[in-house]
PDB file of C-alpha atoms and ligand atoms in Angstrom:
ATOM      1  CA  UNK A   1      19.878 -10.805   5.930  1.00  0.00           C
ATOM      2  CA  UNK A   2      17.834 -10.633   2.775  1.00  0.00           C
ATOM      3  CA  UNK A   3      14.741  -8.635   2.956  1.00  0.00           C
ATOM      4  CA  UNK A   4      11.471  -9.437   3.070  1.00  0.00           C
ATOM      5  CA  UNK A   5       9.551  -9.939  -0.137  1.00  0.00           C
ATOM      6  CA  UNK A   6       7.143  -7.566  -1.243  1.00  0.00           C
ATOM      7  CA  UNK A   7       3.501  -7.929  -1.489  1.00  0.00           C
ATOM      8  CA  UNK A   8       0.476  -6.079  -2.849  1.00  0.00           C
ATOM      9  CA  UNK A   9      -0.947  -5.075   0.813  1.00  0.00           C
ATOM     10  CA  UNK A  10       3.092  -3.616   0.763  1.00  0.00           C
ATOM     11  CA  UNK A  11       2.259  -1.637  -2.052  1.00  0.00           C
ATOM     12  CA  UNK A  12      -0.716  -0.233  -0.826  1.00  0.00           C
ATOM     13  CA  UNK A  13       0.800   0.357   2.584  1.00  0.00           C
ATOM     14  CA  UNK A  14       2.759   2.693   0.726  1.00  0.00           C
ATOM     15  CA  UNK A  15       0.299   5.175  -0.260  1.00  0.00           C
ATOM     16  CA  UNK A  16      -0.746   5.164   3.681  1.00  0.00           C
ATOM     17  CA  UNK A  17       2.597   6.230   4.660  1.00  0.00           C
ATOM     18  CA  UNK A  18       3.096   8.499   2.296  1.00  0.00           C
ATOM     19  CA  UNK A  19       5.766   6.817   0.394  1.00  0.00           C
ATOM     20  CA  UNK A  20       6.033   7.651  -3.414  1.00  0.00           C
ATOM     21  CA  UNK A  21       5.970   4.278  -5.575  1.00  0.00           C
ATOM     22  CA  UNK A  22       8.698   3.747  -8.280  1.00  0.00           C
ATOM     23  CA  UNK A  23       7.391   1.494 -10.628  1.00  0.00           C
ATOM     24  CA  UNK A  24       8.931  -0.019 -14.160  1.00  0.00           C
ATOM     25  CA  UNK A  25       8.288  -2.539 -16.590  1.00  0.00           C
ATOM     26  CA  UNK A  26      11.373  -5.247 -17.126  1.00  0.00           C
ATOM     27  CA  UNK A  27      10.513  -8.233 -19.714  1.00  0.00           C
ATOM     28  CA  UNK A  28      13.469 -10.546 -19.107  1.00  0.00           C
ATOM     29  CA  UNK A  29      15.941 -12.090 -16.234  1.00  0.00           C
ATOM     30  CA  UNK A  30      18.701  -9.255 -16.449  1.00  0.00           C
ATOM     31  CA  UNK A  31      16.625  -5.946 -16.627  1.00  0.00           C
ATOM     32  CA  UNK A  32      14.272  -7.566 -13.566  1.00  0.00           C
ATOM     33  CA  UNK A  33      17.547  -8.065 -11.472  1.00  0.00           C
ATOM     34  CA  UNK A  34      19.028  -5.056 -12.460  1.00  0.00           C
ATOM     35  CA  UNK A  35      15.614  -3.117 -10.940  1.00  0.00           C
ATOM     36  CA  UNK A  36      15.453  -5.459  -7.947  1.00  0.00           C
ATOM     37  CA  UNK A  37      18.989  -4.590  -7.186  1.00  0.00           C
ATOM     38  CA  UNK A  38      18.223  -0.761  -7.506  1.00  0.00           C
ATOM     39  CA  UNK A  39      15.223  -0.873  -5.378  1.00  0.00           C
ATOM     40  CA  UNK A  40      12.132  -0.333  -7.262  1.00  0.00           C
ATOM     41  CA  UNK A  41       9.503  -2.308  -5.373  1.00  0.00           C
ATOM     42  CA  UNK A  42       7.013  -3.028  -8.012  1.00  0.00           C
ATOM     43  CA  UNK A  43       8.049  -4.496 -12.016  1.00  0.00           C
ATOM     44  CA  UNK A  44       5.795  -5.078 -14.641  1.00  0.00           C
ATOM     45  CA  UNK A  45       5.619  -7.345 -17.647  1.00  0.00           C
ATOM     46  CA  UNK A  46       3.362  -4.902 -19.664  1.00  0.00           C
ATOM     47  CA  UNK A  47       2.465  -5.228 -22.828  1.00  0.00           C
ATOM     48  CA  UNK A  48       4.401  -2.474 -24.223  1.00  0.00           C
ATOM     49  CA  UNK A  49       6.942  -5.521 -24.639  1.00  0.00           C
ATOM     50  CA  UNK A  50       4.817  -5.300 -28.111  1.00  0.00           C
ATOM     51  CA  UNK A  51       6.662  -2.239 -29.247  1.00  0.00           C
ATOM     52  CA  UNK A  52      10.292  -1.792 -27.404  1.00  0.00           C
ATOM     53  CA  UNK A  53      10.884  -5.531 -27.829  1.00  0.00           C
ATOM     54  CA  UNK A  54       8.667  -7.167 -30.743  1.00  0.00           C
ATOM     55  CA  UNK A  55       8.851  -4.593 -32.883  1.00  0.00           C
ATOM     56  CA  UNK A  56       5.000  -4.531 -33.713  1.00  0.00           C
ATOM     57  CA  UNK A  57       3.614  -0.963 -34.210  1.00  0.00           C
ATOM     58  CA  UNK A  58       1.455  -1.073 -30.488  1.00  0.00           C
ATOM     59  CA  UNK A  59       0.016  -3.176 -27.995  1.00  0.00           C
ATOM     60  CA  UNK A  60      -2.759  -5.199 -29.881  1.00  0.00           C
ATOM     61  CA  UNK A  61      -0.726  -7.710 -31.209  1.00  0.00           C
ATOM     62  CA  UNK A  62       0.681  -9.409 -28.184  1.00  0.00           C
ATOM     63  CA  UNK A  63      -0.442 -12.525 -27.414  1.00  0.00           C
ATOM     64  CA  UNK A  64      -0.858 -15.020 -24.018  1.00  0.00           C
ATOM     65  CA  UNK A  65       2.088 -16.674 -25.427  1.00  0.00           C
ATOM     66  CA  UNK A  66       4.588 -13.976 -25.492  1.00  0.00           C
ATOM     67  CA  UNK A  67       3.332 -12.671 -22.368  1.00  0.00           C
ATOM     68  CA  UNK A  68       4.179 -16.184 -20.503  1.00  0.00           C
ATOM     69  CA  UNK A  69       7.511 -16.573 -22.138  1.00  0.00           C
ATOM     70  CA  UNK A  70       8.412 -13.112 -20.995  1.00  0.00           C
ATOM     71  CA  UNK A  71       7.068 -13.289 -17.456  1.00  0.00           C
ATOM     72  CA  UNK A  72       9.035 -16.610 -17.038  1.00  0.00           C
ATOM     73  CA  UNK A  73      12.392 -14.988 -18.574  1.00  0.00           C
ATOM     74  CA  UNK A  74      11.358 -12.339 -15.681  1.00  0.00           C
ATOM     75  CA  UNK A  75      10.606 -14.412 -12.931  1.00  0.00           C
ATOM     76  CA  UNK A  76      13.797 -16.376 -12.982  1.00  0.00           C
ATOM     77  CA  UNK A  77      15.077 -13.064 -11.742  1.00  0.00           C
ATOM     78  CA  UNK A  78      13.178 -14.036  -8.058  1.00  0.00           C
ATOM     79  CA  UNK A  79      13.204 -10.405  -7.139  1.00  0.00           C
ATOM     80  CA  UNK A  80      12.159  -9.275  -3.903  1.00  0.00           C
ATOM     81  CA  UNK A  81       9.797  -6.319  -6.041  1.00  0.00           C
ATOM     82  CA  UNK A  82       6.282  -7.449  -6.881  1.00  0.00           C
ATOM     83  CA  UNK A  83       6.182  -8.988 -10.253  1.00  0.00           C
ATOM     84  CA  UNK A  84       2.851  -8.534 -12.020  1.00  0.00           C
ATOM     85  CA  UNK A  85       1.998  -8.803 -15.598  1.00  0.00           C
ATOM     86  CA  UNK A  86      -0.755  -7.451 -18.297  1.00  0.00           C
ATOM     87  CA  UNK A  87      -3.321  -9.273 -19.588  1.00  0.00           C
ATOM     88  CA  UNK A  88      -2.499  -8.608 -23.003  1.00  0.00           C
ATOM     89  CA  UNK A  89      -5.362  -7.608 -25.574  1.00  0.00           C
ATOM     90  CA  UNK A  90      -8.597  -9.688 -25.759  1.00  0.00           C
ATOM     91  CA  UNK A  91      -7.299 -12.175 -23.388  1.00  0.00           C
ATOM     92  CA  UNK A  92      -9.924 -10.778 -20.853  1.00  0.00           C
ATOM     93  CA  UNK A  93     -12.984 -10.718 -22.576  1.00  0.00           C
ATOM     94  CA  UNK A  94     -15.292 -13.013 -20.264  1.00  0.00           C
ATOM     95  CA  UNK A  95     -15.069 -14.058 -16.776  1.00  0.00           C
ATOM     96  CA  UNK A  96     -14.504 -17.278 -17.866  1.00  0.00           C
ATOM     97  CA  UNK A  97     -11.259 -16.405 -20.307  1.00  0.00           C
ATOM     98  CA  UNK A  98     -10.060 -13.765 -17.807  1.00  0.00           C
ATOM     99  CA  UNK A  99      -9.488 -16.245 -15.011  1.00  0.00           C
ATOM    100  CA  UNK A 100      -8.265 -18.847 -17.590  1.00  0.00           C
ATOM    101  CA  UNK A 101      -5.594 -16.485 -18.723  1.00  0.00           C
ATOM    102  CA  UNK A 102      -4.693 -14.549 -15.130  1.00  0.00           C
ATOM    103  CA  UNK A 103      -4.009 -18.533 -13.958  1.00  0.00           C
ATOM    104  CA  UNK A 104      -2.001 -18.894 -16.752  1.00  0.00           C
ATOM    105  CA  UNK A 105      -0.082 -15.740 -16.354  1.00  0.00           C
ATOM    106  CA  UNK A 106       0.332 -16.850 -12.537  1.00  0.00           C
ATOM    107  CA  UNK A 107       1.400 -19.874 -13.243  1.00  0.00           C
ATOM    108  CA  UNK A 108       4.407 -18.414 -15.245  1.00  0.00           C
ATOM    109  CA  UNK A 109       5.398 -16.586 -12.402  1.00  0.00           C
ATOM    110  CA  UNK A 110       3.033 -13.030 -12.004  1.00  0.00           C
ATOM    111  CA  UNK A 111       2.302 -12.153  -8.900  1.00  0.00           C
ATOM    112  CA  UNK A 112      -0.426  -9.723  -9.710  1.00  0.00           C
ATOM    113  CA  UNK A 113      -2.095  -9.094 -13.170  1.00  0.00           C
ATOM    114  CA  UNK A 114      -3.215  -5.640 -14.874  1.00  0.00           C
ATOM    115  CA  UNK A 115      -5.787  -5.475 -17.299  1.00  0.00           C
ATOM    116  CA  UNK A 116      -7.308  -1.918 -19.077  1.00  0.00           C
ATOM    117  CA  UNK A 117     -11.339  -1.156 -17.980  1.00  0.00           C
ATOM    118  CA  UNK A 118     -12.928   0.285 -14.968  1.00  0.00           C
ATOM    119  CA  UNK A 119     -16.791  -0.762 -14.552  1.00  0.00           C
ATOM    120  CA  UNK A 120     -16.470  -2.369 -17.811  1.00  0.00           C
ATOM    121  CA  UNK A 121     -14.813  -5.343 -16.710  1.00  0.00           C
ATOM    122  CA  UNK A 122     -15.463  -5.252 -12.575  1.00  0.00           C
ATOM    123  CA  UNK A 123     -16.780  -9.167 -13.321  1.00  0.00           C
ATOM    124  CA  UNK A 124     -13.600 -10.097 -14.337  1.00  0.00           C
ATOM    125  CA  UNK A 125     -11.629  -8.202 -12.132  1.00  0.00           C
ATOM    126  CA  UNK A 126     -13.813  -9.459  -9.101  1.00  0.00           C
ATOM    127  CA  UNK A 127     -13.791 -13.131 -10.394  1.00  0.00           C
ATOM    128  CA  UNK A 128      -9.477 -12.399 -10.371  1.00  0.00           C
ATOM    129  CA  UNK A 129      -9.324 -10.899  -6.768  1.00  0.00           C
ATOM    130  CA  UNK A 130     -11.565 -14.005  -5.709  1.00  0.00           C
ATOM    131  CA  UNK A 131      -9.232 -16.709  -7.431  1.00  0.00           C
ATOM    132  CA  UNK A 132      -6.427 -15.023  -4.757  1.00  0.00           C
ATOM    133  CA  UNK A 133      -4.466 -13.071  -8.050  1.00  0.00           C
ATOM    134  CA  UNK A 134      -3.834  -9.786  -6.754  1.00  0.00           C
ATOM    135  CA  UNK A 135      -5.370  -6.849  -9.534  1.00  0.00           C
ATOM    136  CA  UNK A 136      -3.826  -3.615 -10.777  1.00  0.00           C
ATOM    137  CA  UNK A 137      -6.233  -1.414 -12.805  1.00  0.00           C
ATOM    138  CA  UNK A 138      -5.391   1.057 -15.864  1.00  0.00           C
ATOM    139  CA  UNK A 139      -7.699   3.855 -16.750  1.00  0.00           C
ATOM    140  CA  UNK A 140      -7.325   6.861 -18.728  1.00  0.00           C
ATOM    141  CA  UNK A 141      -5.625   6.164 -22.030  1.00  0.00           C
ATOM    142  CA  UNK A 142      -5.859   2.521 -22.738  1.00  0.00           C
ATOM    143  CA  UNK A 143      -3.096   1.374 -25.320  1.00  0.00           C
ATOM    144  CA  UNK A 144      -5.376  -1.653 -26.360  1.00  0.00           C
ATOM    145  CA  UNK A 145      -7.691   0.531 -27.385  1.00  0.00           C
ATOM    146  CA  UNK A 146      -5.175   2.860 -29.514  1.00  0.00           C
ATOM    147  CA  UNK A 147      -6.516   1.486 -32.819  1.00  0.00           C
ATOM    148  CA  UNK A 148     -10.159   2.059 -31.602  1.00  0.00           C
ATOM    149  CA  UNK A 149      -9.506   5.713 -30.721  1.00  0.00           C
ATOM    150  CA  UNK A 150      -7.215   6.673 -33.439  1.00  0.00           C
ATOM    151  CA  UNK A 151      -4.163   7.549 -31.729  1.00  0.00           C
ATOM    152  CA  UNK A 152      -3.027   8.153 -27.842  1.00  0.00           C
ATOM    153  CA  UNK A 153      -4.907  10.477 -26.422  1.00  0.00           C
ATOM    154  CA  UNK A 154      -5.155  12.579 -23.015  1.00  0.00           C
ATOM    155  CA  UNK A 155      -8.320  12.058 -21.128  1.00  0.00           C
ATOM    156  CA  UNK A 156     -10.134  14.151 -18.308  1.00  0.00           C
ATOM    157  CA  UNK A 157     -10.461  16.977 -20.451  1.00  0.00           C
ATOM    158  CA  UNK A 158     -13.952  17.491 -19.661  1.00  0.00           C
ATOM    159  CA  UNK A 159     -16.519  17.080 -17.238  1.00  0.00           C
ATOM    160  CA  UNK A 160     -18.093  13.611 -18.563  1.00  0.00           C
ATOM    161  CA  UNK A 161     -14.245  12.396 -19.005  1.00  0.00           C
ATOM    162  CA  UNK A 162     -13.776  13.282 -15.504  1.00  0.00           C
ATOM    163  CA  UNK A 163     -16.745  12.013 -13.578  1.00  0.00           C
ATOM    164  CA  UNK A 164     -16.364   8.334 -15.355  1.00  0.00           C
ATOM    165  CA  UNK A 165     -12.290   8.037 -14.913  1.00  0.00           C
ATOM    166  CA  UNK A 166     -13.425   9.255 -11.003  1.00  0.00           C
ATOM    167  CA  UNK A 167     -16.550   6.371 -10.792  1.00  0.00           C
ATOM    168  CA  UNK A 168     -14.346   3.747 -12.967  1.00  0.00           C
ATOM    169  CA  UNK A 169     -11.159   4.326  -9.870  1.00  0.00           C
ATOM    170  CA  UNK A 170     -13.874   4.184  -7.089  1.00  0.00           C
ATOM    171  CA  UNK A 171     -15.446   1.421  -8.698  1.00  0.00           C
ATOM    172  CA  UNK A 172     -11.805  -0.682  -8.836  1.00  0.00           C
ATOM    173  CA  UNK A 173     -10.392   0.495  -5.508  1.00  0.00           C
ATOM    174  CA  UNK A 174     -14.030  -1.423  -3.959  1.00  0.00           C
ATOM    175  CA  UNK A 175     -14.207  -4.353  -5.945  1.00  0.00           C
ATOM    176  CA  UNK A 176      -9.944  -4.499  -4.348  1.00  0.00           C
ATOM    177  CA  UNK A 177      -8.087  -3.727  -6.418  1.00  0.00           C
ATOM    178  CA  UNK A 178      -4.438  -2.695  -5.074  1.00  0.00           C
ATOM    179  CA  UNK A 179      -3.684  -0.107  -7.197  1.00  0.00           C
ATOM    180  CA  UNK A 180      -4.529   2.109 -10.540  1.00  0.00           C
ATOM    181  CA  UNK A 181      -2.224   3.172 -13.016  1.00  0.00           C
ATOM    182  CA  UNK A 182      -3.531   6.308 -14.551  1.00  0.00           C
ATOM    183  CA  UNK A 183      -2.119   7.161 -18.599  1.00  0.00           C
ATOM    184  CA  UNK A 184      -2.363  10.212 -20.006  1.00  0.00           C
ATOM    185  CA  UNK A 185      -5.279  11.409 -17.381  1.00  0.00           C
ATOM    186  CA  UNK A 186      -4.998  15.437 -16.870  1.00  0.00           C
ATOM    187  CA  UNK A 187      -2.564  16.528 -14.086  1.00  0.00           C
ATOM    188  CA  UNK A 188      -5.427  17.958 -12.304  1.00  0.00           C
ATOM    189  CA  UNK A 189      -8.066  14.631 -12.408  1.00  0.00           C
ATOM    190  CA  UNK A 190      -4.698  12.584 -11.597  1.00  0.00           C
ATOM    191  CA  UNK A 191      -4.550  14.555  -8.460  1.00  0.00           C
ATOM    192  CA  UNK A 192      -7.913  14.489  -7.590  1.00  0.00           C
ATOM    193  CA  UNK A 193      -8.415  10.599  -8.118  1.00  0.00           C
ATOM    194  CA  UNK A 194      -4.887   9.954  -6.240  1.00  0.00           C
ATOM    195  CA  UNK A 195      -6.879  12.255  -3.364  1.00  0.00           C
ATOM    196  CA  UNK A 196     -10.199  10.203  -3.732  1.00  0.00           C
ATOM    197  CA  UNK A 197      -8.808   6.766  -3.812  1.00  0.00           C
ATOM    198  CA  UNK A 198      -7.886   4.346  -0.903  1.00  0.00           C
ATOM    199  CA  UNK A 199      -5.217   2.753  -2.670  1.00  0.00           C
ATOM    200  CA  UNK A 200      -2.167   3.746  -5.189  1.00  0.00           C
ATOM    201  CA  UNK A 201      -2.968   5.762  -8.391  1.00  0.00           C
ATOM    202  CA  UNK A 202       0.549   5.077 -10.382  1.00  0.00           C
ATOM    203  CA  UNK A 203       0.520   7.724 -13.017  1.00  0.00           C
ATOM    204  CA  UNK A 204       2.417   7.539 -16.745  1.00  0.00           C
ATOM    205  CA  UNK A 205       1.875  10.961 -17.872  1.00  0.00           C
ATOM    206  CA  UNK A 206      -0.383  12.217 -15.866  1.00  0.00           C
ATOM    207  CA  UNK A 207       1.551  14.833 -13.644  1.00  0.00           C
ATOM    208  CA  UNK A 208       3.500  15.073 -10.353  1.00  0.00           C
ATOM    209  CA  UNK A 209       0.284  14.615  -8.051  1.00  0.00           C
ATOM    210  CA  UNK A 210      -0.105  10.825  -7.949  1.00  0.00           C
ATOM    211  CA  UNK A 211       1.087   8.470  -5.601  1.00  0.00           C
ATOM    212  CA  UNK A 212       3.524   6.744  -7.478  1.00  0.00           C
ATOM    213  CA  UNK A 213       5.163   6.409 -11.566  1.00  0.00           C
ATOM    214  CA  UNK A 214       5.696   4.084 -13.883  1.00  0.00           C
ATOM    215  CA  UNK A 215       7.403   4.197 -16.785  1.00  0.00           C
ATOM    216  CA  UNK A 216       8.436   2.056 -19.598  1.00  0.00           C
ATOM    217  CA  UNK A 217      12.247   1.105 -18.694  1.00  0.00           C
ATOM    218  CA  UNK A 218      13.666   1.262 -22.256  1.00  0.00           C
ATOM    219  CA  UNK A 219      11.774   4.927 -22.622  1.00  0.00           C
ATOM    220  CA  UNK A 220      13.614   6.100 -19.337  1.00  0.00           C
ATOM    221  CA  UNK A 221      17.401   5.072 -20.745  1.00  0.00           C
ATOM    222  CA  UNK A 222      17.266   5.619 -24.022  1.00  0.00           C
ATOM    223  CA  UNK A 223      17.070   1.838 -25.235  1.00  0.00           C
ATOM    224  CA  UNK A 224      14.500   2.500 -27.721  1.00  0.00           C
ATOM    225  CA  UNK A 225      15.939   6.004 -29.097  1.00  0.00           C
ATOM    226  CA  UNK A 226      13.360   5.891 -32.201  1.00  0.00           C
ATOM    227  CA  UNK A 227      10.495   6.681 -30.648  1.00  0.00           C
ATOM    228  CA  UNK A 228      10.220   8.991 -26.870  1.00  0.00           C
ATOM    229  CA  UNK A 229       7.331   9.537 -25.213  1.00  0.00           C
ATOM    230  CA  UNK A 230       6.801  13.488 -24.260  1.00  0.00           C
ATOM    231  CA  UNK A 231       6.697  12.965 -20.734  1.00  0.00           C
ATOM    232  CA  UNK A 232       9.779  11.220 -20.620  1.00  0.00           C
ATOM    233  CA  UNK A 233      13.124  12.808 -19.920  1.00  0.00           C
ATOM    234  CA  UNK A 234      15.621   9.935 -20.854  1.00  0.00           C
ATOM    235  CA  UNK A 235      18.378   9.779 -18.416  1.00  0.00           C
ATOM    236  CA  UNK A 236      20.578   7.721 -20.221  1.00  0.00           C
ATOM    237  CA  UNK A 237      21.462   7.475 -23.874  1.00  0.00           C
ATOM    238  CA  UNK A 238      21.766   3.282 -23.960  1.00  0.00           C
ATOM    239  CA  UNK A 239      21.434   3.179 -27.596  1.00  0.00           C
ATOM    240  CA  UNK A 240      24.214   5.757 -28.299  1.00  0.00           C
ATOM    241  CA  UNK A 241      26.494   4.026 -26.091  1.00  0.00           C
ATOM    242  CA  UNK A 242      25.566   0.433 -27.700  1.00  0.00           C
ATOM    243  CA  UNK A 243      26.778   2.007 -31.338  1.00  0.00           C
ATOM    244  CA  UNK A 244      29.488   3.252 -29.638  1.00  0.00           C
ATOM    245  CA  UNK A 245      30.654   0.873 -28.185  1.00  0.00           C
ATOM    246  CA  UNK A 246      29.803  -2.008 -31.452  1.00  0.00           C
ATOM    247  CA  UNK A 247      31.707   0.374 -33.460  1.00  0.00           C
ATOM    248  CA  UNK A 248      35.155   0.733 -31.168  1.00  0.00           C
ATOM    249  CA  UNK A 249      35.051  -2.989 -31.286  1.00  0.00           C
ATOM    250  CA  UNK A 250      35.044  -3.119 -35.089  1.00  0.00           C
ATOM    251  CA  UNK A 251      37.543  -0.321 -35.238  1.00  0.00           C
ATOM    252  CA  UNK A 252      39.757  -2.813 -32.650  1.00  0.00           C
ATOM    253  CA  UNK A 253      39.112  -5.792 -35.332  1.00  0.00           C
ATOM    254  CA  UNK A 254      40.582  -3.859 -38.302  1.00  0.00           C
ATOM    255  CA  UNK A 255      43.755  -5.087 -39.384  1.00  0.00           C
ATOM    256  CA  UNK A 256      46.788  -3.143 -40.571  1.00  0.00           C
ATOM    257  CA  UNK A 257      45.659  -1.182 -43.652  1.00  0.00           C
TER     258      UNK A 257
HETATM  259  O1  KIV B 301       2.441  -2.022 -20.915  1.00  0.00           O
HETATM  260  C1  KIV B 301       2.988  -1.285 -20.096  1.00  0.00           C
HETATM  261  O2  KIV B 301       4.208  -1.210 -20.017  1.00  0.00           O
HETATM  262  C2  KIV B 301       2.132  -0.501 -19.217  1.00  0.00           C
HETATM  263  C3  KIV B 301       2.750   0.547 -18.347  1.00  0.00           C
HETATM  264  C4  KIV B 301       3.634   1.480 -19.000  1.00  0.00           C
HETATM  265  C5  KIV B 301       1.773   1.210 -17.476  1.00  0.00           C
HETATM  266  O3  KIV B 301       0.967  -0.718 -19.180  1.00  0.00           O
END
């Protein structure tokens, strides 16, 4: 018997049991099955497609239209995971464009959408929730800002840093919110937001303490081995065995000398 499709009350059911959530971002039909079939229970469509599958230099490029094609390449997969999807950059902007492009985003298959903000955008994550679209936050580093701040940097290194990543989760987690992903936030603040919050704080470099991880797939098997974030130990080494194996193959081709 197949099992039961997840949900985002699943999700957050998780945290009250205890349960540590493995999360990872797929952007087409194989990767999505391949994650379904190994049991993660929650896949995202982030943006990061912009760099480990565009080629563009970050996030800021992306547009509605590549998100959609992607999370319809994804949801062909039908996975029993949640699917959700990022909002990519500017494409939340107003209540108005927010639910415009979250509908959109649906329609193509997302069951939930993420967008980057805490108090800064609670209209539009409000106006989301109310449409029925189930909402992920991100706080700490924000990749659509990376231009902005000049590179990616850690945050909760002080007192001011902390108090507003603390008031920006509690802020999410009551206007419902299912979960936060926290980048780059301080092991410490990580672990005292993940403490402080009723629902998931999914950390990407931000320590051991919260109650899940993501990661960027391609970053954890080596399928983008030019670039490797510093919290991630790769456990594979896809792109060595891809050479590899290209190069056996036009060994095999070569006829007698
Ligand atoms: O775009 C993305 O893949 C993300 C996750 C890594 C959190 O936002």
């Amino acid at each position: 018997m197949n099992s039961p499709k997840i949900t985002a009350n699943d999700i957050r059911a998780m945290k009250t049991r205890g349960e540590r959530i493995a999360s990872l971002t797929a952007y087409d039909y194989p990767m999505v099955k391949l994650l379904d079939e190994a049991g993660i229970p929650l896949i995202l469509v982030g943006d990061s497609l912009g760099m480990v599958v565009l080629g563009y230099p970050d996030t800021t490029p992306v547009t509605m239209a590549d998100m959609e094609h992607h999370v319809r390449a994804a949801a062909r997969a039908r996975p029993r995971a949640l699917l959700g999807a990022d909002l990519p950059f500017k494409s939340y902007e107003t209540v108005e464009s927010t639910l415009a492009n979250a509908r959109r985003l649906a329609d193509a298959g997302a069951e939930f959408v993420k967008a980057e903000g805490g108090r800064a955008i609670l209209p539009q994550v409000k106006a989301v929730i109310a449409a029925g679209i189930p909402f992920c936050g991100h706080l700490g580093m924000l990749p659509q800002s990376v231009r902005e701040e000049g590179g990616y940097h850690i945050k909760g290194k002080n007192e001011t840093e902390r108090e507003a990543l603390l008031a920006d989760a509690l802020a999410l987690a009551e206007a419902g919110a299912f979960a936060i992903v926290l980048e780059l936030v301080t092991p410490p603040v990580a672990k005292e937001i993940s403490g402080k919050i009723s629902i998931p704080a999914i950390g990407i470099g931000s320590g051991p303490d919260c109650d899940g991880q993501i990661l960027v797939t391609h970053d954890l098997v080596g399928a983008f081995p030019w670039f490797t974030p510093r919290f991630v130990k790769p456990s594979l080494d896809t792109g060595a065995q891809i050479r590899l194996a290209v190069a056996d193959w036009k060994k095999s081709l070569a006829g007698p000398a």
